[in-house]
Coordinates of C-alpha atoms and ligand atoms in Angstrom, one line a residue:
M1349 CA 20.3 1.7 3.3
S1350 CA 17.4 4.2 2.8
A1351 CA 15.1 3.6 -0.1
T1352 CA 14.6 6.0 -3.0
F1353 CA 10.9 6.1 -3.6
I1354 CA 8.6 8.1 -5.9
G1355 CA 5.6 9.6 -4.3
M1356 CA 3.5 12.7 -3.8
P1357 CA 4.0 15.6 -1.4
G1358 CA 1.8 16.8 1.5
N1359 CA 0.7 14.9 4.5
F1360 CA -2.2 12.5 5.0
P1361 CA -4.6 14.7 7.1
K1362 CA -4.2 17.6 4.6
N1363 CA -4.6 15.4 1.6
A1364 CA -7.5 13.6 3.1
E1365 CA -9.3 16.8 4.1
K1366 CA -9.1 17.9 0.5
A1367 CA -10.2 14.5 -0.9
V1368 CA -13.3 14.2 1.3
Q1369 CA -14.7 17.5 -0.2
D1370 CA -14.9 15.7 -3.6
S1371 CA -18.3 14.1 -3.6
Q1372 CA -17.8 12.5 -7.1
L1373 CA -14.6 10.9 -5.8
R1374 CA -16.4 9.6 -2.7
F1375 CA -19.2 8.2 -4.9
N1376 CA -16.7 6.5 -7.3
L1377 CA -14.7 5.0 -4.4
R1378 CA -17.7 3.7 -2.5
K1379 CA -19.3 2.1 -5.5
A1380 CA -16.1 0.4 -6.6
T1381 CA -14.8 -0.8 -3.2
H1382 CA -18.2 -2.1 -2.2
T1383 CA -18.7 -4.0 -5.4
I1384 CA -15.3 -5.7 -5.1
R1385 CA -15.6 -6.4 -1.4
D1386 CA -19.0 -8.0 -1.9
K1387 CA -17.6 -10.2 -4.7
R1388 CA -14.7 -11.2 -2.5
A1389 CA -16.9 -12.1 0.5
E1390 CA -19.0 -14.3 -1.7
V1391 CA -16.2 -16.4 -3.3
V1392 CA -14.2 -16.6 0.0
G1393 CA -17.3 -17.8 1.7
E1394 CA -17.5 -20.7 -0.8
L1395 CA -14.3 -22.3 0.5
P1396 CA -14.7 -24.2 3.8
D1397 CA -10.9 -24.3 4.2
W1398 CA -10.2 -20.6 3.7
G1399 CA -8.8 -20.3 7.2
E1400 CA -6.4 -23.2 6.5
L1401 CA -5.4 -21.6 3.2
R1402 CA -4.8 -18.3 4.9
A1403 CA -2.7 -19.9 7.6
A1404 CA -0.7 -21.8 4.9
G1405 CA -0.1 -18.6 2.9
K1406 CA 1.2 -16.9 6.1
A1407 CA 3.4 -19.8 7.0
I1408 CA 4.9 -20.0 3.4
K1409 CA 5.6 -16.3 3.4
D1410 CA 7.2 -16.4 6.9
D1411 CA 9.4 -19.2 5.7
V1412 CA 10.5 -17.0 2.8
L1413 CA 11.3 -14.1 5.0
H1414 CA 13.3 -16.2 7.5
N1415 CA 15.3 -17.7 4.7
L1416 CA 15.3 -14.9 2.1
D1417 CA 19.1 -15.0 1.5
R1418 CA 19.0 -18.8 0.7
Y1419 CA 15.9 -18.6 -1.5
L1420 CA 17.2 -15.6 -3.5
I1421 CA 20.5 -17.4 -4.3
Q1422 CA 18.4 -20.5 -5.3
L1423 CA 16.3 -18.4 -7.6
E1424 CA 19.3 -16.7 -9.2
E1425 CA 20.9 -20.1 -9.9
A1426 CA 17.6 -21.5 -11.4
V1427 CA 17.0 -18.4 -13.6
T1428 CA 20.6 -18.4 -14.8
R1429 CA 20.4 -22.1 -15.6
A1430 CA 17.4 -21.5 -17.7
G1431 CA 19.2 -18.8 -19.8
G1432 CA 18.1 -15.7 -18.0
T1433 CA 20.3 -13.0 -16.5
V1434 CA 19.8 -11.8 -12.9
H1435 CA 20.7 -8.3 -11.8
W1436 CA 20.7 -7.0 -8.2
A1437 CA 19.5 -3.5 -7.4
R1438 CA 20.0 -2.0 -4.0
D1439 CA 17.8 1.0 -4.6
A1440 CA 15.7 2.9 -7.2
A1441 CA 18.6 4.6 -8.8
E1442 CA 20.5 1.4 -9.3
A1443 CA 17.4 -0.4 -10.7
N1444 CA 16.6 2.4 -13.1
R1445 CA 20.2 2.5 -14.3
I1446 CA 20.2 -1.3 -14.9
V1447 CA 16.9 -1.2 -16.9
T1448 CA 17.9 1.9 -18.8
D1449 CA 21.2 0.4 -19.9
L1450 CA 19.4 -2.8 -20.9
V1451 CA 16.9 -1.0 -23.1
K1452 CA 19.6 1.3 -24.6
A1453 CA 21.6 -1.8 -25.5
T1454 CA 18.7 -3.0 -27.7
G1455 CA 18.8 0.3 -29.6
E1456 CA 15.0 0.7 -29.0
T1457 CA 13.3 3.9 -27.8
E1458 CA 10.0 2.5 -26.8
V1459 CA 8.9 -0.2 -24.3
V1460 CA 5.6 -1.7 -23.4
K1461 CA 4.8 -2.4 -19.7
V1462 CA 2.5 -4.8 -17.9
K1463 CA 1.5 -3.5 -14.5
S1464 CA 4.4 -3.5 -12.1
M1465 CA 4.1 -1.6 -8.8
A1466 CA 7.8 -2.0 -8.2
T1467 CA 8.6 0.1 -11.4
Q1468 CA 6.1 2.7 -10.2
E1469 CA 7.8 2.7 -6.8
I1470 CA 11.1 3.5 -8.3
G1471 CA 9.8 6.0 -11.0
L1472 CA 11.1 3.9 -13.9
N1473 CA 9.0 5.6 -16.5
E1474 CA 10.4 9.0 -15.6
A1475 CA 14.0 7.6 -15.5
L1476 CA 13.5 6.1 -19.0
A1477 CA 12.0 9.3 -20.3
A1478 CA 15.1 11.2 -19.2
H1479 CA 17.1 9.0 -21.6
G1480 CA 14.6 9.4 -24.5
I1481 CA 12.8 6.1 -24.0
A1482 CA 9.0 6.1 -24.0
A1483 CA 7.3 3.6 -21.7
Y1484 CA 3.7 2.7 -22.6
E1485 CA 1.5 1.2 -19.9
T1486 CA -0.8 -1.6 -21.2
D1487 CA -3.2 -2.4 -18.4
L1488 CA -6.4 -0.5 -19.1
A1489 CA -6.4 1.3 -15.8
E1490 CA -2.7 2.1 -15.9
L1491 CA -3.2 3.4 -19.4
I1492 CA -6.0 5.7 -18.2
V1493 CA -3.7 7.0 -15.4
Q1494 CA -0.8 7.5 -17.8
L1495 CA -2.9 9.3 -20.5
G1496 CA -4.5 11.5 -17.8
D1497 CA -1.0 12.5 -16.4
D1498 CA -2.4 11.2 -13.2
F1499 CA -1.3 9.1 -10.2
P1500 CA -2.6 5.6 -9.4
S1501 CA -5.0 5.5 -6.4
H1502 CA -5.7 1.8 -5.9
I1503 CA -3.5 -1.3 -6.1
L1504 CA -5.8 -3.4 -8.3
V1505 CA -7.8 -0.6 -10.0
P1506 CA -5.4 2.3 -10.3
A1507 CA -8.0 4.5 -12.0
I1508 CA -10.7 3.8 -9.4
H1509 CA -11.1 7.5 -8.8
R1510 CA -12.3 8.0 -12.4
N1511 CA -15.8 7.4 -13.8
R1512 CA -16.5 6.5 -17.4
S1513 CA -17.3 9.9 -18.6
E1514 CA -14.0 11.2 -17.2
I1515 CA -12.3 8.3 -19.0
R1516 CA -14.0 9.2 -22.3
E1517 CA -12.7 12.7 -22.0
I1518 CA -9.2 11.5 -21.4
F1519 CA -9.3 9.2 -24.4
L1520 CA -10.7 11.9 -26.7
D1521 CA -8.0 14.3 -25.5
K1522 CA -5.0 12.0 -25.4
M1523 CA -5.6 9.0 -27.7
P1524 CA -4.4 9.8 -31.2
G1525 CA -7.0 9.0 -33.9
V1526 CA -9.9 8.2 -31.6
S1527 CA -13.3 9.0 -33.0
R1528 CA -15.2 12.0 -31.6
D1529 CA -18.3 9.7 -31.7
L1530 CA -16.7 7.6 -28.8
T1531 CA -19.4 7.1 -26.1
D1532 CA -18.8 6.4 -22.5
D1533 CA -20.1 2.8 -22.8
P1534 CA -17.6 0.4 -21.2
P1535 CA -17.3 -1.8 -24.3
A1536 CA -16.7 1.3 -26.5
L1537 CA -14.0 2.6 -24.2
T1538 CA -12.4 -0.9 -24.0
E1539 CA -12.4 -1.2 -27.8
A1540 CA -10.7 2.2 -28.2
A1541 CA -8.0 1.1 -25.7
R1542 CA -7.6 -2.2 -27.4
L1543 CA -7.0 -0.7 -30.9
H1544 CA -4.6 1.9 -29.3
L1545 CA -2.6 -0.8 -27.6
R1546 CA -2.6 -3.4 -30.4
D1547 CA -0.3 -1.2 -32.4
R1548 CA 2.1 -0.8 -29.5
F1549 CA 2.2 -4.6 -28.8
L1550 CA 3.0 -5.3 -32.4
R1551 CA 5.8 -2.8 -32.8
S1552 CA 7.6 -3.0 -29.4
K1553 CA 10.7 -5.0 -29.2
V1554 CA 11.2 -4.6 -25.4
A1555 CA 8.8 -5.2 -22.6
I1556 CA 9.0 -4.5 -18.9
S1557 CA 7.0 -6.5 -16.4
G1558 CA 6.7 -7.1 -12.7
A1559 CA 5.7 -10.4 -11.2
N1560 CA 3.2 -11.6 -8.6
F1561 CA 5.5 -14.5 -7.6
M1562 CA 8.9 -15.9 -8.2
V1563 CA 9.5 -19.6 -7.5
A1564 CA 12.9 -20.2 -6.0
E1565 CA 13.0 -23.9 -6.8
T1566 CA 12.4 -23.6 -10.5
G1567 CA 13.2 -19.9 -11.3
T1568 CA 9.7 -19.4 -12.6
L1569 CA 8.1 -16.0 -12.6
V1570 CA 4.3 -15.7 -12.5
V1571 CA 2.0 -12.9 -13.6
L1572 CA -1.7 -12.9 -12.9
E1573 CA -3.9 -10.5 -14.9
S1574 CA -7.3 -10.0 -16.4
E1575 CA -6.9 -8.4 -19.8
G1576 CA -4.5 -10.5 -21.8
N1577 CA -2.1 -7.5 -22.1
G1578 CA 0.3 -9.3 -19.8
R1579 CA 0.4 -12.3 -22.1
M1580 CA 1.1 -10.0 -25.1
C1581 CA 3.9 -8.1 -23.3
L1582 CA 5.5 -11.3 -22.0
S1583 CA 5.5 -13.3 -25.2
L1584 CA 5.8 -10.8 -28.2
P1585 CA 8.9 -8.6 -27.6
E1586 CA 12.4 -9.8 -28.2
T1587 CA 13.7 -8.6 -24.8
L1588 CA 11.8 -9.0 -21.5
I1589 CA 12.9 -7.2 -18.4
S1590 CA 11.2 -8.0 -15.1
V1591 CA 11.7 -5.8 -12.1
V1592 CA 10.6 -7.6 -8.9
G1593 CA 10.8 -6.9 -5.2
I1594 CA 13.0 -9.5 -3.4
E1595 CA 10.1 -10.5 -1.1
K1596 CA 8.0 -11.8 -4.0
L1597 CA 9.5 -15.3 -3.6
L1598 CA 7.8 -18.6 -3.0
P1599 CA 10.0 -21.6 -2.1
S1600 CA 8.5 -24.3 -4.3
W1601 CA 6.2 -24.9 -7.3
R1602 CA 3.7 -26.5 -5.0
D1603 CA 3.3 -23.3 -3.0
L1604 CA 1.5 -21.8 -6.0
E1605 CA -1.4 -24.1 -5.2
V1606 CA -2.1 -22.0 -2.1
F1607 CA -1.4 -18.5 -3.7
L1608 CA -3.3 -19.1 -6.9
Q1609 CA -6.4 -19.6 -4.7
L1610 CA -5.7 -16.8 -2.2
L1611 CA -4.9 -14.0 -4.7
P1612 CA -7.7 -14.0 -7.2
R1613 CA -10.4 -14.5 -4.6
S1614 CA -9.0 -11.7 -2.4
S1615 CA -8.2 -9.4 -5.3
T1616 CA -10.9 -9.4 -7.9
G1617 CA -13.3 -11.6 -6.1
E1618 CA -12.9 -14.3 -8.8
R1619 CA -12.4 -18.0 -8.3
M1620 CA -9.6 -17.9 -10.9
N1621 CA -8.1 -15.0 -12.7
P1622 CA -8.5 -15.0 -16.6
Y1623 CA -4.7 -15.0 -17.4
T1624 CA -1.9 -16.7 -15.5
S1625 CA 1.4 -16.4 -17.3
M1626 CA 4.5 -18.4 -16.1
W1627 CA 7.9 -18.3 -17.6
T1628 CA 11.3 -19.8 -16.6
G1629 CA 14.4 -18.1 -17.9
A1630 CA 14.7 -17.1 -21.6
V1631 CA 12.5 -18.7 -24.2
E1632 CA 13.6 -19.2 -27.8
G1633 CA 14.1 -15.9 -29.6
Q1634 CA 13.8 -13.8 -26.4
E1635 CA 16.3 -12.4 -24.0
F1636 CA 15.3 -12.4 -20.4
H1637 CA 16.6 -10.2 -17.6
L1638 CA 15.4 -10.2 -14.0
V1639 CA 16.1 -7.2 -11.8
L1640 CA 15.8 -8.1 -8.1
L1641 CA 14.9 -4.9 -6.2
D1642 CA 15.7 -4.2 -2.5
N1643 CA 14.9 -0.5 -2.1
G1644 CA 14.5 -0.6 1.6
R1645 CA 13.1 -4.1 1.9
T1646 CA 16.0 -5.5 3.9
D1647 CA 15.5 -2.7 6.4
V1648 CA 11.9 -3.7 6.8
L1649 CA 13.0 -7.3 7.2
A1650 CA 15.1 -6.3 10.2
D1651 CA 12.1 -5.0 12.1
E1652 CA 10.5 -7.8 14.2
V1653 CA 7.0 -6.3 14.1
G1654 CA 7.1 -4.5 10.8
R1655 CA 8.5 -7.3 8.7
Q1656 CA 5.1 -9.0 8.3
A1657 CA 4.3 -6.3 5.8
L1658 CA 6.6 -8.1 3.4
R1659 CA 4.2 -11.0 3.3
C1660 CA 1.8 -8.8 1.3
I1661 CA 0.7 -10.2 -2.1
R1662 CA -0.8 -6.8 -3.2
C1663 CA -4.4 -8.2 -3.4
S1664 CA -5.9 -4.9 -2.3
A1665 CA -8.6 -6.6 -0.1
C1666 CA -7.5 -4.3 2.8
L1667 CA -8.2 -1.2 0.8
N1668 CA -11.7 -2.3 -0.2
V1669 CA -12.8 -2.7 3.4
C1670 CA -11.0 0.3 4.9
P1671 CA -13.4 3.1 6.1
V1672 CA -10.5 5.6 5.8
Y1673 CA -9.5 4.6 2.3
E1674 CA -13.1 4.7 1.2
R1675 CA -13.4 8.3 2.1
A1676 CA -10.0 9.7 1.5
G1677 CA -9.1 7.7 -1.6
G1678 CA -5.6 6.6 -2.7
H1679 CA -4.0 9.9 -3.6
A1680 CA -4.1 11.0 0.0
Y1681 CA -1.5 8.4 0.9
G1682 CA 1.0 10.0 -1.4
S1683 CA 2.6 6.8 -2.6
V1684 CA 2.1 4.0 -5.0
Y1685 CA 1.0 1.9 -2.1
P1686 CA -2.3 3.3 -0.8
G1687 CA -4.7 2.1 1.9
P1688 CA -3.9 0.1 5.0
I1689 CA -0.9 -1.7 3.5
G1690 CA 0.5 1.6 2.2
A1691 CA 0.1 3.1 5.7
I1692 CA 2.5 0.4 7.1
L1693 CA 4.7 -0.3 4.0
T1694 CA 5.5 3.2 2.8
P1695 CA 6.8 4.6 6.1
Q1696 CA 8.9 1.5 6.6
L1697 CA 10.4 1.6 3.1
R1698 CA 11.0 5.3 3.1
G1699 CA 11.9 5.6 6.8
M1700 CA 9.4 8.2 8.2
T1701 CA 11.6 11.1 7.3
T1702 CA 8.9 13.3 5.8
D1703 CA 5.7 14.8 7.2
L1704 CA 3.7 12.6 4.9
D1705 CA 5.4 9.3 5.9
A1706 CA 5.2 10.2 9.6
S1707 CA 1.5 10.9 9.2
L1708 CA 0.6 7.6 7.5
P1709 CA 0.6 5.3 10.5
F1710 CA -2.2 7.6 11.9
A1711 CA -4.3 7.2 8.8
S1712 CA -6.4 4.4 10.4
S1713 CA -9.2 4.0 12.9
L1714 CA -7.6 0.7 14.0
C1715 CA -10.9 -1.1 13.4
G1716 CA -9.1 -4.2 12.2
A1717 CA -11.2 -4.9 9.1
C1718 CA -7.9 -5.0 7.1
Y1719 CA -6.5 -7.8 9.2
D1720 CA -9.7 -9.8 8.9
V1721 CA -9.6 -9.9 5.1
C1722 CA -5.8 -10.1 4.6
P1723 CA -5.1 -13.5 2.9
V1724 CA -1.7 -13.7 4.5
A1725 CA -2.9 -12.5 7.9
I1726 CA -0.8 -9.4 8.2
D1727 CA -1.8 -7.8 11.5
I1728 CA -1.9 -4.3 10.1
P1729 CA -3.3 -2.6 13.3
E1730 CA -0.3 -4.1 15.3
V1731 CA 2.2 -2.6 12.8
L1732 CA 0.3 0.7 12.8
V1733 CA 0.5 1.0 16.6
D1734 CA 4.2 0.1 16.5
L1735 CA 5.0 2.7 13.9
R1736 CA 2.9 5.3 15.7
A1737 CA 5.3 4.9 18.7
K1738 CA 8.3 5.3 16.4
A1739 CA 7.0 8.4 14.5
P1740 CA 9.2 11.5 15.1
H1741 CA 6.4 13.7 16.4
A1742 CA 5.6 11.0 18.9
A1743 CA 8.6 12.0 21.0
A1744 CA 6.8 14.8 22.8
E1745 CA 3.8 12.5 23.3
R1746 CA 6.1 9.8 24.7
A1747 CA 7.7 12.3 27.1
A1748 CA 4.2 13.5 28.2
M1749 CA 3.0 10.0 28.8
K1750 CA 6.2 9.3 30.9
V1751 CA 5.5 12.3 33.1
A1752 CA 1.8 11.3 33.4
G1753 CA 2.8 7.7 34.3
W1754 CA 5.1 9.1 37.0
V1755 CA 2.4 11.3 38.5
L1756 CA -0.3 8.6 38.4
D1757 CA 1.9 6.1 40.0
D1758 CA 1.9 7.7 43.4
H1759 CA -1.3 9.1 45.2
E1760 CA 0.6 11.9 46.9
R1761 CA 2.1 13.1 43.6
L1762 CA -1.4 12.9 42.0
A1763 CA -2.9 14.9 44.8
T1764 CA -0.2 17.6 44.5
A1765 CA -0.7 17.7 40.7
Q1766 CA -4.5 18.0 41.1
R1767 CA -4.1 20.9 43.6
A1768 CA -1.7 22.6 41.3
A1769 CA -4.1 22.2 38.4
T1770 CA -6.9 23.7 40.5
R1771 CA -4.8 26.7 41.3
L1772 CA -3.7 27.2 37.7
R1773 CA -7.2 26.6 36.2
R1774 CA -7.8 30.2 35.3
F1775 CA -4.7 30.2 33.0
V1776 CA -6.0 27.3 30.9
P1777 CA -7.5 28.7 27.7
K1778 CA -11.2 27.8 27.2
K1779 CA -11.0 27.7 23.4
G1780 CA -8.1 25.4 22.8
L1781 CA -4.6 24.8 23.8
P1782 CA -1.7 26.8 22.2
G1783 CA 1.2 25.6 20.1
P1784 CA 1.6 22.0 19.1
M1785 CA -1.0 20.9 21.6
S1786 CA -3.6 22.8 19.6
A1787 CA -3.9 19.7 17.3
W1788 CA -5.4 17.8 20.2
T1789 CA -8.0 20.5 21.1
D1790 CA -8.9 21.4 17.5
T1791 CA -11.5 18.7 17.5
R1792 CA -12.0 18.3 21.3
D1793 CA -13.3 20.6 24.0
V1794 CA -10.7 21.6 26.7
P1795 CA -12.0 19.8 29.8
E1796 CA -13.0 22.2 32.5
I1797 CA -10.9 21.9 35.7
P1798 CA -13.2 22.1 38.8
E1799 CA -12.5 24.6 41.6
E1800 CA -11.9 21.8 44.0
S1801 CA -10.6 18.3 43.3
F1802 CA -12.7 15.3 44.3
R1803 CA -10.0 14.3 46.7
D1804 CA -10.1 17.7 48.5
W1805 CA -13.9 17.7 48.5
W1806 CA -13.9 14.2 50.1
E1807 CA -11.5 15.2 52.8
R1808 CA -13.4 18.4 53.5
A1809 CA -16.7 16.6 53.5
G1810 CA -15.3 13.9 55.7
R1811 CA -14.0 16.5 58.2
S1812 CA -17.3 18.4 58.4
A1813 CA -19.2 15.2 58.9
S1814 CA -17.0 14.1 61.8
A1815 CA -17.3 17.6 63.3
E1816 CA -21.1 17.4 63.1
E1817 CA -21.0 13.9 64.7
R1818 CA -19.0 15.3 67.6
Ligands
SF4_1368 S1 -1.9 -6.3 3.3 FE1 -3.0 -8.2 2.9 S2 -5.0 -7.5 2.3 FE2 -3.6 -5.8 2.0 S3 -2.9 -5.9 -0.1 FE3 -1.4 -7.0 1.2 S4 -2.0 -9.1 1.1 FE4 -3.8 -7.9 0.4

């Protein structure tokens, strides 16, 4: 089944070309990514057993992927036992319909949200809006993105492309009742957002969340966050709806010991995140619904090389070390999943049917920095190379390589090809190859074909030398 997926148009090279012209964007990205990556390196360096933790994280996630069917049923039983209701969604349309119906059943027309990439993936806010339901983001960065009619550009810091004076402008423009005296001081901006959100928290009867982890053994969902908005969303409303990708499972409660160390250190560069909320089923006075989202994940699971992308815990460490992301920014990837993980996850979830998706596996220098920092050891370069070979426009390249292999495999064929190239050299354009091959010579010189091949020269030189000797 192909996934429905909300994203932006274009293709990566074109989007990136535009983005790199924006010096303010490049400055913002460099400052933010380098700050987070330095913090991460410091706290990861403190742990002598980081390598073992990383190996354990990988092993636990691999176990989940190998036994996903079993763990999902176990989770459903545990959540149901604890008073929650589990819904299964094959794609975005089904998930959006389930959530919309649940909200409509409450009679409410407003919901608060705590950051959930899965709901951005499926375009839930837009689907709710089409039914007259307003969804309010409550993470500070998500709020900035939403008020600015913008698109997230980083997993952890969705408004990383904005600086504080831009944020002030957005608040002045879109936040009702905010004072014109608002400065661009971070505490002043945070206070304005806090006052704006407080009212939403207190009046909303329905909340929608994602989850960082779901524990199959106990049916517990876990959200890690830094601002306390998650805690408010999860505990105040009368109805809580969590939309979570099916790969977010952990088999047992004890596995959290590994991931609660891996995630904060890799993500925000903290030893421990400020707020960790855990809930199991429905609590008193609150209805709980869990929507388990596939949306292309089982297709990814079927791919032997690509399935490792489902180990991802969305820490964003790979984005912060990627030289391509640092220059192009998140919008160039045209999806809610930017950076190296986006370059392997989006084309797999969406199926490389558009120009954009087919261009994403090439959005990398294959330097391997992403693999080095990934807390669950996803070999992103390996998946990128595998996807490049599967990209639709790679068919011509594959055919050309096959012909080249056939020629290079036999010295007589090679000699014939070299002679033919020498004879045809005057037809080779000096300024670049025509048609689809022009992409190759746009940034490279066309190599000059010599009048005589080395092989012919060697034969001729050998013949004249022996004639002289005679
Ligand atoms: S691929 Fe690895 S480093 Fe990148 S976001 Fe996922 S878990 Fe983090």
